[in-house]
Tab-separated table of C-alpha atoms in Angstrom:
chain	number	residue	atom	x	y	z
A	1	UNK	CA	27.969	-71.228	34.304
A	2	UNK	CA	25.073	-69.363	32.533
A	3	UNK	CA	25.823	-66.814	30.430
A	4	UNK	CA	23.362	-63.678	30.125
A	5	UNK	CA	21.661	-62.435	27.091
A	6	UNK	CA	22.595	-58.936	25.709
A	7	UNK	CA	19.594	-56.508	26.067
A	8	UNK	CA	17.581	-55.582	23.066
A	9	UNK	CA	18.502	-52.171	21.368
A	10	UNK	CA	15.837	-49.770	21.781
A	11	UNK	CA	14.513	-47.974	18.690
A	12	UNK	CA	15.551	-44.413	18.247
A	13	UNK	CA	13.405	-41.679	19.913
A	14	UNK	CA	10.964	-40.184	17.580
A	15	UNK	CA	11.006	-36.263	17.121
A	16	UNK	CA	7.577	-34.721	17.525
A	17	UNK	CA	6.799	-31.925	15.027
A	18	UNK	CA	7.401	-28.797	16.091
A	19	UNK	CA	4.229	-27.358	13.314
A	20	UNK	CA	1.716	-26.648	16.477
A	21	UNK	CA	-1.736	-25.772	15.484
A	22	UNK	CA	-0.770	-22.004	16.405
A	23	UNK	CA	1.973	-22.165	13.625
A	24	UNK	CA	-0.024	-23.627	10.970
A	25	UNK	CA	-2.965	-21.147	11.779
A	26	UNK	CA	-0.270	-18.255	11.806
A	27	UNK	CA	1.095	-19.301	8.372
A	28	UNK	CA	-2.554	-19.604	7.029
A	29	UNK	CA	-2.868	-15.761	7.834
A	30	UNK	CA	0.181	-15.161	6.893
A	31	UNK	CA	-0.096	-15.934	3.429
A	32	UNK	CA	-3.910	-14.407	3.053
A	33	UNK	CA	-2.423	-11.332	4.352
A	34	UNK	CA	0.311	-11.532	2.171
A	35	UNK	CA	-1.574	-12.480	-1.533
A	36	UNK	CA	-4.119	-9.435	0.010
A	37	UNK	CA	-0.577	-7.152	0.102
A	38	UNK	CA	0.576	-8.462	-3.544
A	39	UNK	CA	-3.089	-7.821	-4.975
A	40	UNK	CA	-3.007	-4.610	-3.481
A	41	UNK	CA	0.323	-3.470	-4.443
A	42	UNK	CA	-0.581	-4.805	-8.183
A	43	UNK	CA	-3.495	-2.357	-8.341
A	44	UNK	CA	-1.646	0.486	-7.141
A	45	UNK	CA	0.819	-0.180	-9.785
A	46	UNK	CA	-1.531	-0.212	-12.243
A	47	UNK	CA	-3.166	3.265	-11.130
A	48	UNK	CA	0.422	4.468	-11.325
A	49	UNK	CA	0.958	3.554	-14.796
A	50	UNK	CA	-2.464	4.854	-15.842
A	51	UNK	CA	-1.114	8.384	-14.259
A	52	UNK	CA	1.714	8.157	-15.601
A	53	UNK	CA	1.051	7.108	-19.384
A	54	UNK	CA	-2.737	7.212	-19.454
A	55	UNK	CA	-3.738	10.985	-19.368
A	56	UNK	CA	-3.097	13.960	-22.242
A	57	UNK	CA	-1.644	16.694	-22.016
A	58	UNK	CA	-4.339	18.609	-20.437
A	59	UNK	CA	-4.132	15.467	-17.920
A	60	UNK	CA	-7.617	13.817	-18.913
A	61	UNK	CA	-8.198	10.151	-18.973
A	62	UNK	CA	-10.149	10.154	-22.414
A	63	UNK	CA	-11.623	7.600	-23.896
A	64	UNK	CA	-11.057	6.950	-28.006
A	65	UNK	CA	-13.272	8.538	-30.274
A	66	UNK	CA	-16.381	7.252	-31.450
A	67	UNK	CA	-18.600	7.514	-34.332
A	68	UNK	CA	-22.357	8.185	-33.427
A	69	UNK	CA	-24.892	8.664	-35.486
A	70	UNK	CA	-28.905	8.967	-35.396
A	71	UNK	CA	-31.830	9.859	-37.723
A	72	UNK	CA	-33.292	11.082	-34.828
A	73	UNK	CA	-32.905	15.034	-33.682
A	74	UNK	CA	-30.967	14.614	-30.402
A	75	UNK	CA	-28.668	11.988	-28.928
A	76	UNK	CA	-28.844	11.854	-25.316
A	77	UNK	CA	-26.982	9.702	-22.917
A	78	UNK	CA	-28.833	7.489	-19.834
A	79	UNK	CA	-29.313	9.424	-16.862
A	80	UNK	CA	-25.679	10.212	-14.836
A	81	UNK	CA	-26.970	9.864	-11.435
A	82	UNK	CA	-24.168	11.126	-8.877
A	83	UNK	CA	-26.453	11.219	-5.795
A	84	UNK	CA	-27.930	13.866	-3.894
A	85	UNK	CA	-25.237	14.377	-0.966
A	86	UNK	CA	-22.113	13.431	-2.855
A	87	UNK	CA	-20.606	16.967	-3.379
A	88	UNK	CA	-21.877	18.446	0.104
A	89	UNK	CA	-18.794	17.155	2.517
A	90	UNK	CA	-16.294	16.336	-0.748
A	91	UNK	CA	-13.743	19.081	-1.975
A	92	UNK	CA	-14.062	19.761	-5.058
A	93	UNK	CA	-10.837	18.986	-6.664
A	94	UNK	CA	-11.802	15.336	-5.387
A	95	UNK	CA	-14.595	14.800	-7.843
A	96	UNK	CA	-12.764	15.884	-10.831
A	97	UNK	CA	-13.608	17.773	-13.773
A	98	UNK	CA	-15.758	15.899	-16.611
A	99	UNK	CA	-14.691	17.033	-20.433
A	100	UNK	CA	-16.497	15.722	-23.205
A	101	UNK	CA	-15.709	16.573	-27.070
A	102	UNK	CA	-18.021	16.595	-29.950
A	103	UNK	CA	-17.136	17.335	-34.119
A	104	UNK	CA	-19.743	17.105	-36.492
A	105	UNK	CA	-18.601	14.683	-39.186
A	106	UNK	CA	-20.153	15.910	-42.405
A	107	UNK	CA	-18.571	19.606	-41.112
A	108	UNK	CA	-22.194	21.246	-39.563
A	109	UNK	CA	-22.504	23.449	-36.377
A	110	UNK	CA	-23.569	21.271	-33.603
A	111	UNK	CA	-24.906	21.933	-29.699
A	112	UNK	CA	-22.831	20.249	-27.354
A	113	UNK	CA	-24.438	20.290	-23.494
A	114	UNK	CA	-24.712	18.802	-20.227
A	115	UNK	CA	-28.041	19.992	-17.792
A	116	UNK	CA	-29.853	18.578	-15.288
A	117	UNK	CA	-32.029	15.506	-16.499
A	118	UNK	CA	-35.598	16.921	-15.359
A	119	UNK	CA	-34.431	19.759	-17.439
A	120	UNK	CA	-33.392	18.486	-20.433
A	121	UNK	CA	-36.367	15.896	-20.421
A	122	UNK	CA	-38.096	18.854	-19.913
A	123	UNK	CA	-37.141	20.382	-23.225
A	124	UNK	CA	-36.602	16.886	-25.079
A	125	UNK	CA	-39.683	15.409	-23.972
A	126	UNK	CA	-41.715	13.897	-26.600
A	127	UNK	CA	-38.894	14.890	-29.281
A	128	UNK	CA	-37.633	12.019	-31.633
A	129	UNK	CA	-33.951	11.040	-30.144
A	130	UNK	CA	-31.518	8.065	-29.330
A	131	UNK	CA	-30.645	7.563	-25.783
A	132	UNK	CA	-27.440	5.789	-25.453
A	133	UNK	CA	-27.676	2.745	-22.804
A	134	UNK	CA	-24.857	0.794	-23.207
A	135	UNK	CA	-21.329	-0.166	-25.284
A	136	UNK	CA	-20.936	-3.474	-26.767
A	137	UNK	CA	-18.601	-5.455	-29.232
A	138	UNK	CA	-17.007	-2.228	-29.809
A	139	UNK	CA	-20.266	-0.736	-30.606
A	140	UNK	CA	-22.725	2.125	-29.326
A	141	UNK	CA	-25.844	0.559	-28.305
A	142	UNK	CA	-28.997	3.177	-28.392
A	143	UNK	CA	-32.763	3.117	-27.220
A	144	UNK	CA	-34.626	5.184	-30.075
A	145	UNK	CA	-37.189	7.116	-28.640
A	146	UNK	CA	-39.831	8.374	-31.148
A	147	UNK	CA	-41.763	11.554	-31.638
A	148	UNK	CA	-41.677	15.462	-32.871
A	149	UNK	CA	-39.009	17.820	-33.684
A	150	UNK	CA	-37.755	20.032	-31.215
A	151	UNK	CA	-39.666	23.487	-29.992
A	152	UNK	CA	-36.507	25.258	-30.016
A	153	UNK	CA	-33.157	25.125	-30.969
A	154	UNK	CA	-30.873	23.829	-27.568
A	155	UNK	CA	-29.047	26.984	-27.579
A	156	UNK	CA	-32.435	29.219	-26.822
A	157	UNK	CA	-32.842	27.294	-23.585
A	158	UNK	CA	-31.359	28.032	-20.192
A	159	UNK	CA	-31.038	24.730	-18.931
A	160	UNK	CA	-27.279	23.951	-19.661
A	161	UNK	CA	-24.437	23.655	-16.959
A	162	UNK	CA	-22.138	23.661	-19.718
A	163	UNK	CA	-22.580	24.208	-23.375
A	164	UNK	CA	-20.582	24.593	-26.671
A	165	UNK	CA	-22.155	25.190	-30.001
A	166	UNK	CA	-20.844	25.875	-33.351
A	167	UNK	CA	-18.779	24.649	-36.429
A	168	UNK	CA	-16.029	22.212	-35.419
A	169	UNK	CA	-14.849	20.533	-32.784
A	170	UNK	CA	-16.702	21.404	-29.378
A	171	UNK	CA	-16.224	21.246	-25.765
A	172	UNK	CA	-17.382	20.702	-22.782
A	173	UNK	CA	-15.401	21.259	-19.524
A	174	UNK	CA	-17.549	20.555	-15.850
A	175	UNK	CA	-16.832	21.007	-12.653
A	176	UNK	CA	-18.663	17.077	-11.503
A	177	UNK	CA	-21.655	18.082	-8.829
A	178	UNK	CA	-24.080	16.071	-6.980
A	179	UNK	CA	-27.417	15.181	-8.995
A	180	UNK	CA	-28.954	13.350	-12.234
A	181	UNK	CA	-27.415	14.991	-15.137
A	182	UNK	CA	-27.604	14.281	-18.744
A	183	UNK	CA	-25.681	15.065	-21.715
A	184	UNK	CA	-27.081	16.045	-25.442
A	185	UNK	CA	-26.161	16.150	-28.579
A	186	UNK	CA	-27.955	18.464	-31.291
A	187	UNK	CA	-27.314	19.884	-34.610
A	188	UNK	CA	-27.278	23.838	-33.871
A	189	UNK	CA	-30.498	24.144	-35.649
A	190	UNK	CA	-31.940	21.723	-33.709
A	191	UNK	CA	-32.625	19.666	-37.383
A	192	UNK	CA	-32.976	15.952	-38.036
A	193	UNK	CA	-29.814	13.760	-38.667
A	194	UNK	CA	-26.410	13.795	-36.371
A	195	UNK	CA	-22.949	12.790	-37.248
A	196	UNK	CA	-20.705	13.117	-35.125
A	197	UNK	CA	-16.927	11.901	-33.651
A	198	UNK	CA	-17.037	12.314	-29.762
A	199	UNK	CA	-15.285	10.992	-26.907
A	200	UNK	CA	-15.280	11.749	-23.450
A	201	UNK	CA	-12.732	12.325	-20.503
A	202	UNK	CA	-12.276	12.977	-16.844
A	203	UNK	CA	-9.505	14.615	-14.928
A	204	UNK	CA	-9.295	13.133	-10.874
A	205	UNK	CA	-6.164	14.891	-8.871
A	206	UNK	CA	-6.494	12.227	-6.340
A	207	UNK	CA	-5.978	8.699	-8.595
A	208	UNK	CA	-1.893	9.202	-7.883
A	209	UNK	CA	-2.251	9.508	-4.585
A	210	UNK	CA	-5.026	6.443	-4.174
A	211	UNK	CA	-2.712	4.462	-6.066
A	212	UNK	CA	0.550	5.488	-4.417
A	213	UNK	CA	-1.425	4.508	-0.918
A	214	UNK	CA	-2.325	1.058	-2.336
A	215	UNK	CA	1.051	0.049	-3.074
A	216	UNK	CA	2.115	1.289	-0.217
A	217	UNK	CA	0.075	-0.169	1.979
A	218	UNK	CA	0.282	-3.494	-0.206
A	219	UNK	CA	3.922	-3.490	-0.084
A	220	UNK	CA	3.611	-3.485	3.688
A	221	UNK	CA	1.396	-6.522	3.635
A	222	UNK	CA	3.051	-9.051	1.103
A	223	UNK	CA	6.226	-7.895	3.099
A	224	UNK	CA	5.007	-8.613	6.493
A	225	UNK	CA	3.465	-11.733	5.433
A	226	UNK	CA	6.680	-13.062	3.332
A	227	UNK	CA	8.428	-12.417	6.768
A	228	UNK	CA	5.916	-14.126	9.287
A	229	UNK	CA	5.907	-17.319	7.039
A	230	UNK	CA	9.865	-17.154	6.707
A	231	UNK	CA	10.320	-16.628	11.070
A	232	UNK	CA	7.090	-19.440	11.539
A	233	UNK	CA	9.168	-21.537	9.031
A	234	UNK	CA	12.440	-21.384	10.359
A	235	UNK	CA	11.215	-22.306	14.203
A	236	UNK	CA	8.963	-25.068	13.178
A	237	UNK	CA	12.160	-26.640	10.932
A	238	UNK	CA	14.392	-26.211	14.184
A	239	UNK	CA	15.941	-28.994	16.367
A	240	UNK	CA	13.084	-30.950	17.018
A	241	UNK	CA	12.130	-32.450	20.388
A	242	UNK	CA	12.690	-36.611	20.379
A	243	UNK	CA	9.711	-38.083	22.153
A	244	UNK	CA	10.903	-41.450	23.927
A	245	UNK	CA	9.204	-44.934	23.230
């Protein structure tokens, strides 16, 4: 009488993965698209907040004050080059208004303008005066430029866009406009020597707006991606599919 072995048990099936190279590539963009959305939404945040708390009440974005001073008779800044075309197919109320504010410190009347730069080279060519160029370590950084005293003083000339001259604290509001513009800063009298507090501001209708779009928009991304990787998740962790030996 022979007696039969019992067959050997057969190892259990092994599940294949259900993570498919379309899944992993659709979780890949998922999460670019969605660290895109949360940058995105970040920055319009932060526009938001610089609306919101940023501006006075006039609603300028203005910079602190600074003390400049130069032994020089003018203090000019670098050429503001806005481009030849820039105001031609723009409204108006999108390029803002530019204010900037001058006050003499030792209490003198001072000239306070903004012109076109081949116009105010014009009249400051060869004149002694500091050009700023740059801002660092909390600092005003100047190029001095050498030479004569002025021909006239800044308020005989008809070069100005905008111009403010007197004792105290002085003004500047303009309407932004395509071209090279430069800004200059005088005692009345056009004499040697300036001290003076300014600081400088700019009032844009449109930063709200551009930052309300951003977080919107980035909301909408980080959202859609946050989903995409949840769904992609969830049917790649499902039942999975045994694969026999």
């Amino acid at each position: 009488m022979t007696t039969g072995q019992a067959p050997a048990p057969q190892p259990p099936p092994r599940p294949s993965s259900n993570w498919t190279g379309g899944r992993i590539a659709g979780i890949v963009v998922s999460s670019i698209a969605a660290l895109i959305g949360l940058g995105l939404l970040i920055a319009g945040l932060a526009l938001i907040a610089v609306h919101s708390f940023a501006r006075d009440d006039d609603g300028f974005y203005t910079s602190d004050k600074e003390e400049l001073r130069s032994p020089a008779y003018a203090i000019t800044t670098d050429e503001i080059d806005l481009g030849t075309d820039v105001a031609e197919d723009v409204p108006d109320d999108l390029l803002g208004t530019l204010r900037v504010r001058a006050q003499s410190i030792g209490g003198g009347a001072i000239f306070l303008g903004i012109g076109r730069s081949s116009d105010v080279e014009g009249y400051l060519g060869g004149v002694a005066r500091s050009e700023f160029v740059d801002f660092k370590h909390g600092s005003v950084v100047f190029a001095q430029v050498p030479g004569r005293a002025p021909e006239r003083p800044p308020g005989a000339e008809q070069i100005w866009v905008a111009q403010s001259q007197g004792p105290g604290e002085r003004e500047i509001d303009w309407d932004v406009d395509a071209g090279t513009w430069t800004v200059a800063i005088l005692n009345a009298d056009a004499s040697r020597g300036i001290a003076v507090e300014a600081d400088i501001g700019a009032k844009v209708g449109w930063l709200i707006w551009l930052g309300l779009g951003l977080a919107v928009v980035g909301l909408a991304m980080a959202g859609t991606g946050v989903a995409l990787i949840i769904v992609i998740g969830r049917r790649a962790g499902g039942d999975q599919v045994a694969t026999p030996t």
